Coordinates of C-alpha atoms in Angstrom, one line a residue:
Chain A
X37 CA 17.2 91.6 -220.7
X38 CA 20.8 91.3 -221.6
X39 CA 19.3 88.1 -223.2
X40 CA 16.9 89.6 -225.2
X41 CA 18.0 88.4 -229.4
X42 CA 18.3 92.4 -230.7
X43 CA 20.1 93.9 -228.0
X44 CA 23.2 91.1 -228.7
X45 CA 24.4 90.8 -231.8
X46 CA 27.1 88.2 -232.0
X47 CA 30.9 89.4 -231.7
X48 CA 29.9 93.0 -233.8
X49 CA 32.3 95.9 -232.4
X50 CA 28.8 98.0 -231.6
X51 CA 28.1 94.8 -229.4
X52 CA 31.4 95.2 -227.6
X53 CA 31.1 99.3 -226.9
X54 CA 27.1 98.9 -226.1
X55 CA 28.2 96.8 -223.2
X56 CA 30.9 99.2 -222.2
X57 CA 28.7 102.0 -222.2
X58 CA 26.0 99.8 -220.3
X59 CA 28.6 98.6 -217.6
X60 CA 29.8 102.3 -217.2
X61 CA 26.7 103.2 -217.3
X62 CA 25.5 100.3 -214.4
X63 CA 28.2 101.2 -212.7
X64 CA 27.5 105.2 -212.3
X65 CA 24.1 104.1 -211.4
X66 CA 25.4 102.0 -208.3
X67 CA 27.4 105.4 -206.8
X68 CA 24.6 107.2 -207.3
X69 CA 22.4 105.1 -205.2
X70 CA 25.2 104.7 -203.0
X71 CA 25.6 108.3 -202.1
X72 CA 22.4 109.1 -202.3
X73 CA 22.0 106.4 -199.3
X74 CA 25.0 108.3 -197.6
X75 CA 23.5 111.2 -197.2
X76 CA 20.3 109.0 -195.6
X77 CA 22.4 107.2 -193.3
X78 CA 24.3 110.5 -192.7
X79 CA 22.0 111.6 -189.2
X80 CA 22.2 107.9 -188.0
X81 CA 26.0 108.9 -188.7
X82 CA 25.7 112.3 -186.8
X83 CA 23.4 110.9 -183.7
X84 CA 26.4 108.4 -182.6
X85 CA 29.3 110.8 -183.4
X86 CA 28.0 113.0 -181.0
X87 CA 26.8 110.7 -178.5
X88 CA 30.4 110.2 -177.7
X89 CA 31.7 114.1 -177.5
X90 CA 31.9 116.4 -175.0
X91 CA 28.8 118.8 -174.3
X92 CA 31.1 121.7 -175.4
X93 CA 32.2 119.9 -178.0
X94 CA 28.8 118.8 -179.4
X95 CA 28.2 122.5 -179.6
X96 CA 31.6 123.8 -179.9
X97 CA 31.9 126.4 -183.1
X98 CA 33.2 125.3 -185.9
X99 CA 31.9 122.3 -186.2
X100 CA 33.5 118.6 -186.7
X101 CA 32.4 115.5 -188.2
X102 CA 34.7 113.6 -185.9
X103 CA 34.9 114.0 -182.0
X104 CA 38.3 115.4 -180.9
X105 CA 38.0 112.8 -177.6
X106 CA 35.7 110.1 -178.0
X107 CA 33.6 109.7 -174.5
X108 CA 32.1 105.9 -174.5
X109 CA 31.2 106.2 -171.3
X110 CA 28.2 108.5 -172.4
X111 CA 26.0 105.8 -173.1
X112 CA 26.8 104.2 -169.6
X113 CA 26.8 108.2 -168.2
X114 CA 23.2 108.7 -170.2
X115 CA 21.8 105.4 -168.7
X116 CA 22.6 105.6 -165.0
X117 CA 22.5 110.0 -164.8
X118 CA 19.2 110.8 -166.5
X119 CA 16.7 107.6 -166.3
X120 CA 17.4 106.2 -169.5
X121 CA 17.2 102.8 -168.0
X122 CA 13.8 102.9 -166.4
X123 CA 12.3 104.6 -169.7
X124 CA 14.3 101.5 -171.8
X125 CA 12.3 98.9 -169.6
X126 CA 9.2 101.1 -169.7
X127 CA 9.5 100.8 -173.9
X128 CA 10.2 97.0 -173.7
X129 CA 7.2 96.2 -171.1
X130 CA 4.7 98.8 -172.7
X131 CA 5.8 97.4 -176.4
X132 CA 5.6 94.0 -175.8
X133 CA 2.6 94.4 -173.3
X134 CA 0.4 95.5 -176.2
X135 CA 2.1 93.3 -178.9
X136 CA 1.3 90.5 -176.7
X137 CA -3.1 91.4 -176.6
X138 CA -2.9 92.4 -179.9
X139 CA -2.2 89.1 -180.9
X140 CA -4.0 86.8 -179.0
X141 CA -7.2 89.8 -179.2
X142 CA -6.7 89.8 -183.1
X143 CA -6.0 85.9 -183.7
X144 CA -9.5 85.5 -181.7
X145 CA -11.8 88.1 -183.6
X146 CA -9.7 87.1 -186.8
X147 CA -11.1 83.7 -186.5
X148 CA -14.2 84.2 -185.8
X149 CA -14.6 86.9 -188.6
X150 CA -13.1 84.6 -191.0
X151 CA -14.8 80.8 -190.2
X152 CA -18.1 81.4 -187.9
X153 CA -21.6 82.1 -189.0
X154 CA -23.1 84.9 -186.5
X155 CA -25.7 87.1 -187.0
X156 CA -24.3 90.6 -188.1
X157 CA -20.6 89.7 -189.2
X158 CA -20.2 91.7 -192.2
X159 CA -21.9 94.8 -190.4
X160 CA -19.4 94.4 -187.9
X161 CA -16.4 94.3 -189.9
X162 CA -17.6 97.5 -192.1
X163 CA -17.9 99.0 -188.7
X164 CA -14.7 98.1 -187.4
X165 CA -12.9 99.1 -190.7
X166 CA -14.6 102.6 -190.6
X167 CA -12.0 103.4 -187.9
X168 CA -9.3 102.7 -189.3
X169 CA -9.8 106.2 -190.8
X170 CA -9.7 108.0 -187.2
X171 CA -7.0 110.1 -186.6
X172 CA -5.4 108.8 -183.4
X173 CA -5.1 112.9 -181.9
X174 CA -8.9 112.6 -181.9
X175 CA -9.3 109.9 -179.3
X176 CA -6.4 111.0 -177.1
X177 CA -8.4 113.5 -175.2
X178 CA -11.5 111.2 -174.5
X179 CA -9.6 108.2 -173.8
X180 CA -7.7 110.3 -171.7
X181 CA -10.8 111.3 -169.0
X182 CA -11.5 107.3 -169.8
X183 CA -8.2 106.4 -168.4
X184 CA -8.1 109.2 -165.8
X185 CA -11.6 108.5 -164.7
X186 CA -10.5 104.2 -164.0
X187 CA -7.3 105.9 -161.9
X188 CA -4.8 104.3 -164.3
X189 CA -2.4 107.4 -165.5
X190 CA 0.7 106.5 -164.9
X191 CA 0.7 103.4 -164.6
X192 CA 1.0 100.1 -167.2
X193 CA -2.2 99.0 -167.9
X194 CA -3.2 102.5 -168.7
X195 CA -0.5 102.8 -171.3
X196 CA -1.3 99.5 -172.9
X197 CA -5.0 98.8 -172.3
X198 CA -6.2 101.6 -174.9
X199 CA -4.1 101.1 -177.8
X200 CA -4.7 97.5 -178.0
X201 CA -7.1 97.0 -179.9
X202 CA -6.8 98.5 -182.6
X203 CA -8.7 97.0 -185.4
X204 CA -6.1 96.5 -188.2
X205 CA -5.0 93.2 -186.9
X206 CA -8.0 91.4 -187.2
X207 CA -8.7 92.1 -190.5
X208 CA -4.8 91.6 -191.5
X209 CA -4.8 88.2 -189.8
X210 CA -8.8 87.5 -191.1
X211 CA -7.5 87.6 -194.7
X212 CA -4.9 85.6 -194.3
X213 CA -7.1 82.6 -192.5
X214 CA -9.4 83.1 -195.4
X215 CA -6.4 81.6 -197.8
X216 CA -6.4 78.6 -195.5
X217 CA -8.1 75.7 -196.7
X218 CA -11.6 75.5 -194.8
X219 CA -11.3 71.2 -195.0
X220 CA -8.4 71.5 -192.2
X221 CA -11.0 73.0 -189.9
X222 CA -13.4 70.4 -190.8
X223 CA -11.0 67.6 -190.8
X224 CA -10.2 68.8 -187.1
X225 CA -13.3 69.0 -186.1
X226 CA -13.8 65.3 -187.3
X227 CA -11.8 64.9 -184.3
X228 CA -13.4 66.2 -181.5
X229 CA -11.5 69.1 -181.7
X230 CA -13.0 72.5 -179.9
X231 CA -13.0 75.8 -182.2
X232 CA -10.4 77.3 -179.5
X233 CA -8.4 74.1 -180.3
X234 CA -8.5 74.1 -184.3
X235 CA -7.5 78.0 -183.7
X236 CA -4.6 76.8 -181.5
X237 CA -3.5 74.0 -183.2
X238 CA -4.3 74.3 -186.5
X239 CA -5.1 78.1 -188.0
X240 CA -2.0 79.2 -185.6
X241 CA 1.0 77.6 -186.7
X242 CA -0.4 78.2 -190.5
X243 CA -1.0 81.6 -189.9
X244 CA 2.4 82.3 -188.5
X245 CA 4.0 85.0 -190.9
X246 CA 0.9 87.0 -191.0
X247 CA 0.8 87.2 -187.3
X248 CA 4.6 87.7 -187.1
X249 CA 4.3 90.7 -189.5
X250 CA 1.5 91.6 -187.5
X251 CA 3.4 91.6 -183.9
X252 CA 6.8 92.9 -185.7
X253 CA 4.7 96.2 -186.8
X254 CA 3.1 96.8 -183.5
X255 CA 6.3 96.2 -181.8
X256 CA 7.7 98.9 -183.6
X257 CA 4.3 101.3 -183.6
X258 CA 4.6 101.2 -180.1
X259 CA 8.1 101.5 -179.7
X260 CA 8.1 104.9 -181.7
X261 CA 4.8 105.7 -180.4
X262 CA 5.4 109.5 -179.1
X263 CA 1.2 111.2 -177.9
X264 CA -0.2 108.2 -176.1
X265 CA 2.7 107.9 -173.6
X266 CA 3.4 111.6 -173.2
X267 CA -0.9 111.6 -172.6
X268 CA -1.1 109.1 -169.7
X269 CA 2.0 109.6 -167.7
X270 CA 2.7 112.1 -165.0
X271 CA 6.2 112.2 -164.0
X272 CA 9.3 110.0 -164.7
X273 CA 9.2 106.5 -163.6
X274 CA 6.5 105.7 -166.0
X275 CA 8.2 107.4 -169.3
X276 CA 9.1 105.3 -172.1
X277 CA 12.2 105.9 -174.1
X278 CA 10.8 109.0 -176.9
X279 CA 9.6 111.0 -174.1
X280 CA 12.5 110.2 -172.2
X281 CA 14.2 112.1 -174.8
X282 CA 12.3 115.3 -174.9
X283 CA 11.8 115.8 -171.2
X284 CA 15.6 116.2 -171.4
X285 CA 15.7 118.6 -174.4
X286 CA 14.6 122.4 -172.7
X287 CA 16.3 121.8 -169.3
X288 CA 19.2 124.5 -168.7
X289 CA 21.7 124.0 -170.7
X290 CA 20.4 121.1 -171.7
X291 CA 23.1 117.4 -172.0
X292 CA 23.3 116.8 -175.9
X293 CA 25.7 114.2 -175.7
X294 CA 23.2 112.2 -173.5
X295 CA 20.0 112.8 -175.8
X296 CA 22.2 111.6 -178.7
X297 CA 23.4 108.6 -176.3
X298 CA 19.5 108.4 -175.5
X299 CA 18.4 107.8 -179.6
X300 CA 21.2 105.6 -180.3
X301 CA 20.0 103.4 -177.5
X302 CA 16.7 104.2 -178.8
X303 CA 16.9 103.2 -181.9
X304 CA 18.6 99.9 -181.4
X305 CA 15.9 97.4 -181.9
X306 CA 14.6 98.7 -184.7
X307 CA 17.5 99.2 -186.4
X308 CA 18.4 95.1 -185.3
X309 CA 14.9 94.3 -186.8
X310 CA 14.9 95.9 -189.8
X311 CA 18.2 94.6 -190.6
X312 CA 18.0 91.0 -189.7
X313 CA 14.5 91.1 -191.4
X314 CA 14.3 92.3 -194.1
X315 CA 13.3 89.7 -196.3
X316 CA 10.0 89.3 -193.7
X317 CA 9.1 92.9 -193.7
X318 CA 9.4 93.1 -197.9
X319 CA 7.6 90.2 -198.7
X320 CA 4.9 91.7 -196.2
X321 CA 4.9 94.7 -197.5
X322 CA 4.2 93.2 -200.4
X323 CA 1.5 91.9 -198.9
X324 CA -0.1 93.9 -197.1
X325 CA 0.2 96.6 -199.6
X326 CA -1.7 94.1 -202.1
X327 CA -4.2 93.8 -199.2
X328 CA -5.6 97.4 -199.1
X329 CA -4.7 98.1 -203.1
X330 CA -5.7 95.9 -205.1
Chain B
X1305 CA -25.0 68.4 -195.4
X1306 CA -21.8 69.2 -193.7
X1307 CA -21.3 65.7 -191.7
X1308 CA -21.8 64.2 -195.3
X1309 CA -18.9 66.5 -196.7
X1310 CA -17.1 65.8 -193.3
X1311 CA -17.0 62.2 -193.4
X1312 CA -15.6 62.6 -197.2
X1313 CA -12.6 64.4 -196.2
X1314 CA -11.7 61.5 -193.2
X1315 CA -8.7 59.8 -195.9
X1316 CA -7.2 62.9 -195.7
X1317 CA -7.0 63.6 -191.7
X1318 CA -3.4 64.9 -190.6
X1319 CA -1.5 62.6 -188.0
X1320 CA -0.9 65.3 -185.4
X1321 CA -5.1 65.2 -185.1
X1322 CA -5.0 61.8 -184.5
X1323 CA -4.5 61.4 -180.7
X1324 CA -7.9 63.0 -180.1
X1325 CA -10.3 61.1 -183.0
X1326 CA -10.7 58.9 -179.6
X1327 CA -13.5 61.9 -178.9
X1328 CA -16.6 61.4 -179.4
X1329 CA -18.2 62.4 -182.8
X1330 CA -18.9 66.0 -183.6
X1331 CA -22.5 64.9 -182.9
X1332 CA -24.8 68.0 -182.7
X1333 CA -25.0 68.5 -178.9
X1334 CA -27.8 68.8 -176.8
X1335 CA -27.2 72.8 -176.2
X1336 CA -28.5 73.7 -179.9
X1337 CA -32.2 74.0 -178.5
X1338 CA -31.3 77.0 -176.7
X1339 CA -32.0 80.2 -178.4
X1340 CA -28.4 80.9 -179.9
X1341 CA -26.6 78.3 -182.1
X1342 CA -23.4 77.3 -180.5
X1343 CA -21.3 78.5 -183.7
X1344 CA -23.0 81.5 -182.8
X1345 CA -22.4 80.8 -179.4
X1346 CA -18.7 80.2 -180.0
X1347 CA -18.3 83.3 -182.2
X1348 CA -19.6 85.5 -179.3
X1349 CA -16.9 84.1 -177.1
X1350 CA -13.9 84.7 -179.5
X1351 CA -15.1 88.0 -180.4
X1352 CA -15.7 89.5 -176.6
X1353 CA -12.5 90.5 -175.6
X1354 CA -11.9 92.5 -179.1
X1355 CA -15.5 94.1 -178.6
X1356 CA -15.4 94.9 -175.0
X1357 CA -11.8 96.9 -176.4
X1358 CA -13.2 98.3 -179.2
X1359 CA -16.5 99.6 -177.3
X1360 CA -14.2 101.3 -174.4
X1361 CA -11.2 102.4 -176.2
X1362 CA -12.7 103.2 -179.8
X1363 CA -16.7 103.2 -180.0
X1364 CA -16.9 104.9 -177.2
X1365 CA -14.7 107.5 -177.1
X1366 CA -15.5 108.6 -181.0
X1367 CA -19.2 109.3 -178.9
X1368 CA -17.6 111.4 -176.7
X1369 CA -15.0 113.0 -178.4
X1370 CA -18.6 114.0 -180.8
X1371 CA -20.4 115.3 -177.3
X1372 CA -17.8 117.0 -175.9
X1373 CA -16.4 119.4 -178.9
X1374 CA -20.7 120.8 -177.6
X1375 CA -18.9 121.7 -174.5
X1376 CA -17.3 124.2 -173.0
X1377 CA -15.5 122.0 -170.8
X1378 CA -12.4 122.7 -169.5
X1379 CA -11.1 120.0 -167.3
X1380 CA -11.9 121.2 -164.0
X1381 CA -15.6 122.9 -164.6
X1382 CA -18.5 120.6 -165.2
X1383 CA -19.1 120.3 -169.4
X1384 CA -21.9 122.5 -169.8
X1385 CA -23.8 121.9 -173.6
X1386 CA -23.2 125.2 -176.1
X1387 CA -24.5 124.1 -178.8
X1388 CA -22.1 124.9 -182.4
X1389 CA -20.5 127.2 -180.5
X1390 CA -17.1 125.8 -180.8
X1391 CA -17.3 125.5 -184.4
X1392 CA -18.6 128.7 -185.0
X1393 CA -16.0 130.1 -182.9
X1394 CA -13.3 128.4 -184.9
X1395 CA -14.6 129.3 -188.4
X1396 CA -15.1 133.1 -187.4
X1397 CA -13.6 134.2 -184.6
X1398 CA -10.3 132.6 -183.8
X1399 CA -7.7 134.2 -185.7
X1400 CA -5.3 131.5 -185.4
X1401 CA -7.7 128.4 -187.0
X1402 CA -6.8 129.5 -190.6
X1403 CA -2.8 129.4 -189.8
X1404 CA -3.4 125.9 -188.4
X1405 CA -5.6 125.1 -191.3
X1406 CA -3.0 126.2 -194.2
X1407 CA -0.7 125.4 -192.4
X1408 CA -1.6 121.5 -192.3
X1409 CA -2.6 121.8 -195.5
X1410 CA 0.7 123.4 -197.0
X1411 CA 2.2 120.7 -195.0
X1412 CA 0.1 117.7 -196.0
X1413 CA 0.3 118.7 -199.9
X1414 CA 4.8 119.6 -200.4
X1415 CA 5.5 116.1 -198.3
X1416 CA 2.7 114.0 -200.4
X1417 CA 3.6 115.2 -203.5
X1418 CA 7.7 114.8 -202.6
X1419 CA 7.2 111.4 -200.8
X1420 CA 5.5 110.1 -203.9
X1421 CA 8.1 112.0 -206.3
X1422 CA 11.7 110.8 -203.8
X1423 CA 10.4 107.0 -203.1
X1424 CA 9.0 106.4 -206.6
X1425 CA 12.4 107.6 -208.2
X1426 CA 14.4 105.7 -205.5
X1427 CA 12.1 102.1 -205.8
X1428 CA 12.7 102.9 -209.9
X1429 CA 16.1 103.0 -209.1
X1430 CA 16.6 100.1 -206.6
X1431 CA 14.5 98.0 -208.8
X1432 CA 16.8 98.3 -212.0
X1433 CA 19.9 96.7 -210.0
X1434 CA 21.0 93.5 -210.2
X1435 CA 22.5 93.3 -206.8
X1436 CA 22.5 94.6 -203.5
X1437 CA 18.7 95.5 -203.4
X1438 CA 17.7 94.0 -200.0
X1439 CA 20.8 96.7 -199.1
X1440 CA 19.5 99.6 -200.2
X1441 CA 15.8 98.8 -199.2
X1442 CA 17.4 98.1 -195.7
X1443 CA 19.2 101.4 -195.8
X1444 CA 16.1 103.4 -196.5
X1445 CA 14.0 101.5 -194.4
X1446 CA 16.1 101.8 -191.1
X1447 CA 14.0 105.9 -190.7
X1448 CA 10.6 104.0 -190.5
X1449 CA 12.0 101.5 -187.2
X1450 CA 13.1 104.2 -184.9
X1451 CA 11.2 106.5 -182.6
X1452 CA 10.1 110.0 -184.6
X1453 CA 10.9 111.5 -181.6
X1454 CA 14.2 110.8 -181.1
X1455 CA 14.9 111.2 -185.5
X1456 CA 13.3 114.2 -184.5
X1457 CA 15.7 115.2 -181.7
X1458 CA 19.1 114.2 -184.0
X1459 CA 17.8 117.1 -186.9
X1460 CA 17.1 119.4 -184.0
X1461 CA 20.6 119.0 -183.4
X1462 CA 22.0 119.4 -187.0
X1463 CA 19.5 122.7 -187.1
X1464 CA 20.6 124.1 -183.7
X1465 CA 22.0 127.7 -184.6
X1466 CA 26.0 127.6 -186.1
X1467 CA 25.1 123.5 -186.1
X1468 CA 25.9 121.7 -188.7
X1469 CA 23.5 123.0 -191.1
X1470 CA 24.3 126.3 -190.5
X1471 CA 27.5 125.5 -191.4
X1472 CA 26.8 123.1 -194.7
X1473 CA 24.6 126.6 -195.5
X1474 CA 27.4 129.3 -195.4
X1475 CA 29.7 127.1 -196.7
X1476 CA 27.9 126.6 -199.5
X1477 CA 27.5 130.3 -199.5
X1478 CA 23.2 130.1 -200.0
X1479 CA 22.4 132.2 -197.8
X1480 CA 19.5 131.0 -196.0
X1481 CA 18.4 131.8 -192.3
X1482 CA 18.7 129.0 -189.6
X1483 CA 16.0 127.0 -190.7
X1484 CA 14.4 125.9 -187.6
X1485 CA 14.7 130.2 -186.3
X1486 CA 13.0 131.0 -190.0
X1487 CA 9.2 131.7 -190.2
X1488 CA 9.2 131.3 -193.9
X1489 CA 12.0 128.0 -193.6
X1490 CA 10.7 126.2 -189.8
X1491 CA 8.2 124.4 -192.5
X1492 CA 10.2 122.8 -194.8
X1493 CA 12.4 121.0 -192.1
X1494 CA 9.4 119.5 -190.7
X1495 CA 8.9 118.2 -194.2
X1496 CA 12.7 117.3 -195.1
X1497 CA 12.8 115.4 -191.3
X1498 CA 9.1 114.2 -192.0
X1499 CA 9.9 112.6 -195.5
X1500 CA 13.4 111.7 -194.3
X1501 CA 11.5 109.5 -191.6
X1502 CA 8.7 107.3 -193.1
X1503 CA 9.7 107.8 -197.2
X1504 CA 11.5 104.6 -196.7
X1505 CA 7.9 102.4 -196.3
X1506 CA 6.9 103.7 -199.5
X1507 CA 10.2 102.9 -201.3
X1508 CA 9.7 99.7 -200.0
X1509 CA 6.2 99.1 -201.0
X1510 CA 7.0 100.3 -204.7
X1511 CA 10.1 98.5 -204.7
X1512 CA 8.5 95.5 -204.2
X1513 CA 5.5 96.2 -206.7
X1514 CA 7.4 97.2 -209.6
X1515 CA 9.7 93.7 -208.7
X1516 CA 6.3 91.8 -209.2
X1517 CA 6.1 93.8 -213.1
X1518 CA 5.9 91.0 -215.5
X1519 CA 9.6 91.0 -217.4
X1520 CA 7.9 89.9 -220.7
X1521 CA 5.6 93.5 -221.0
X1522 CA 9.4 95.4 -220.2
X1523 CA 10.9 92.8 -222.6
X1524 CA 8.3 93.5 -225.2
X1525 CA 8.0 97.0 -225.3
X1526 CA 11.6 97.4 -225.3
X1527 CA 11.7 95.5 -228.7
X1528 CA 9.2 98.5 -230.0
X1529 CA 11.4 100.4 -229.8
X1530 CA 10.4 102.1 -225.9
X1531 CA 13.1 103.7 -224.5
X1532 CA 13.5 103.5 -220.4
X1533 CA 11.0 106.8 -219.0
X1534 CA 8.2 105.8 -221.4
X1535 CA 8.5 102.6 -220.7
X1536 CA 8.4 103.8 -217.2
X1537 CA 5.0 105.8 -218.0
X1538 CA 3.1 103.0 -219.8
X1539 CA 4.1 100.0 -218.6
X1540 CA 5.0 100.1 -214.7
X1541 CA 3.1 103.1 -213.6
X1542 CA 0.0 101.8 -214.7
X1543 CA 1.0 98.4 -213.7
X1544 CA 1.4 99.4 -210.1
X1545 CA -1.1 101.9 -209.4
X1546 CA -3.0 100.4 -207.5
X1547 CA -0.4 100.0 -205.0
X1548 CA 0.5 104.0 -205.5
X1549 CA -2.9 104.9 -204.7
X1550 CA -3.0 102.8 -201.8
X1551 CA 0.4 104.3 -200.7
X1552 CA -1.0 107.6 -201.3
X1553 CA -4.1 107.2 -199.7
X1554 CA -2.6 106.0 -196.3
X1555 CA 0.5 108.7 -196.8
X1556 CA -1.7 111.7 -196.8
X1557 CA -3.7 110.4 -194.2
X1558 CA -1.1 110.2 -191.2
X1559 CA 0.2 113.6 -192.7
X1560 CA -3.3 115.5 -192.0
X1561 CA -2.2 114.1 -188.4
X1562 CA 1.8 115.3 -188.5
X1563 CA 2.6 115.5 -184.0
X1564 CA 5.3 114.5 -183.4
X1565 CA 8.2 116.0 -185.4
X1566 CA 6.1 119.6 -184.4
X1567 CA 6.1 118.8 -180.9
X1568 CA 10.2 118.2 -180.5
X1569 CA 11.5 120.3 -183.4
X1570 CA 9.3 123.3 -183.1
X1571 CA 6.3 123.4 -180.8
X1572 CA 4.2 124.9 -183.2
X1573 CA 7.0 127.8 -183.7
X1574 CA 8.5 129.9 -184.6
X1575 CA 5.7 132.3 -184.3
X1576 CA 2.8 130.1 -185.5
X1577 CA 4.7 129.2 -188.6
X1578 CA 4.7 125.3 -188.0
X1579 CA 1.2 125.0 -185.5
X1580 CA -0.7 122.2 -187.7
X1581 CA -4.2 120.8 -186.4
X1582 CA -2.1 117.7 -184.6
X1583 CA -0.4 120.4 -182.5
X1584 CA -3.1 122.6 -181.9
X1585 CA -5.6 119.4 -181.0
X1586 CA -2.9 118.4 -178.3
X1587 CA -2.2 122.7 -177.7
X1588 CA -5.5 123.7 -176.7
X1589 CA -6.2 119.8 -174.7
X1590 CA -3.3 119.2 -172.3
X1591 CA -1.8 122.8 -172.5
X1592 CA -4.7 124.8 -172.3
X1593 CA -7.5 122.7 -171.1
X1594 CA -9.7 123.7 -173.3
X1595 CA -11.0 119.9 -173.7
X1596 CA -14.3 121.2 -175.6
X1597 CA -12.8 123.6 -178.0
X1598 CA -9.9 121.0 -178.8
X1599 CA -12.5 118.1 -179.7
X1600 CA -14.1 120.0 -182.1
X1601 CA -10.5 120.3 -183.3
X1602 CA -10.2 117.2 -183.8
X1603 CA -13.5 116.9 -185.5
X1604 CA -12.3 119.2 -188.5
X1605 CA -9.4 117.0 -189.0
X1606 CA -11.5 113.7 -189.1
X1607 CA -13.6 115.4 -191.5
X1608 CA -10.5 116.6 -193.7
X1609 CA -9.1 113.2 -193.7
X1610 CA -12.4 112.1 -194.8
X1611 CA -12.8 114.4 -197.3
X1612 CA -9.5 114.0 -198.8
X1613 CA -10.0 110.3 -198.7
X1614 CA -12.9 110.3 -200.6
X1615 CA -11.7 112.8 -203.3
X1616 CA -8.5 110.1 -203.4
X1617 CA -11.2 107.2 -204.5
X1618 CA -13.5 109.0 -206.6
X1619 CA -9.6 110.0 -208.2
X1620 CA -8.6 106.7 -208.8
X1621 CA -10.9 106.1 -211.5
X1622 CA -8.7 108.4 -213.6
X1623 CA -5.2 106.9 -213.1
X1624 CA -5.3 103.8 -210.9
X1625 CA -5.6 100.4 -214.0
X1626 CA -6.7 97.3 -211.8
X1627 CA -6.3 94.0 -213.8
X1628 CA -9.5 92.5 -214.6

């Protein structure tokens, strides 16, 4: 934009004024957006700020922005006195379990849909696709029946398996595999590689960007998930972090500071992933929006 | 024919395949005379896990949900077929149903409009910057990577009586009641929190789309004397309209299902001011154990999602531009 010929006649007074105005404009733009961003981040600050206070201070009536006395031990206390440690472990097991299954199952089915010929392929693909519109809460009631009939209530497999078969991953990966040259498959086939071997040795390494994105989004979705764990568990021993946060909400004399500490702990993986993988997420989202939108 | 093309590929073979090059050539195996072609057999094996999961955890539950919606099942009794009684009761007898329906629609419409406006504004703002785009993207994206319940609990503390929100409202002299205790303001709190928690995804998506708009178009428009406002409406928005359309459809689908925020912050209250379909289905099913009735509600939600999606696809012809 700066290089466009009309906006910059050389060495004139008006050009200097123009440049100055543009600088002021840019500065105002940064300042304004930074202010919005700070407001946006404020709830995070408020959470941590209240996680390190005594409970009396959390509820003290003239609200304090910064704590009077910092109690960093609250994080340890929260992990020990309320079973947030167990919740954390359960969250990790469920999120990793679902992610692992989603990746394996989606790779297999996406390869079949992208590369293999079989009867009713298009019909099956459409059927899979149409289920993406089904609201989760609609499946929850019958899933609860299935899981309780199988005796899986309050078990890890009961929490993991019913949510590990969304067809979204199949589509995302199929779309990506379609873009990988078929010659590579055929060359490997010439060498006598089986289809499974081709998938593992040729396709999966090439599809790593899409697989990584799928893994990331599946993990985060499960980490955030609330409704299904709420229904599939009974009691504290299998509760995940989001569940744990609400279980202590109504207890008489709610320990707000511990809940804020628990909320902070539950946000850590997401915050780290978002920061570390921001480039991947940005690229992935632009790809996946193109995937659905264009 | 395939054999032929394979031979042509030979010179291009990759090195890492060479270890298996000694293995037998892919002569069509004897099994091809069997009922199914080997490729079909392989496909069946590959699809088996996803197909089983799909049948047991998606297809079967959908059919069960439909079947349940025609019964009076209450979890302990044996379900009896009652025909359309649940649906008739919904639309004619249940006094809460229209409240729930209008709450849901009110939330969805307000949230969807605000989400698109806020995320587009922020995305345009971010993409106008020269440096530091990534930092702002991450900041607005952070809440979408945090559990909704954790976010809701934090906002619950902010809205607690005499808490931060009340302090700010009082010091600004706005004269507003505590949001979560007021039946006319509670929904606004839910909208605010949902917006905060989810807007980042669309911000990043729109930002990515805006960055792909060819610079020449904007420069050409500038030379023709188009101001920033005109450049946005005439060039950038039409060019990113497929992405805006996709985001609007996805956001509408999720907004009709809102549950986590309501469960954590208001439990449908005060009164039934924030009781939406998602919450009502949970409450009817798992608090009152009226599984049949809750299933009927779930199908009402599904029909609403379908209708809204179809409507959006119809309307896209008017405003979405695809490049040829």
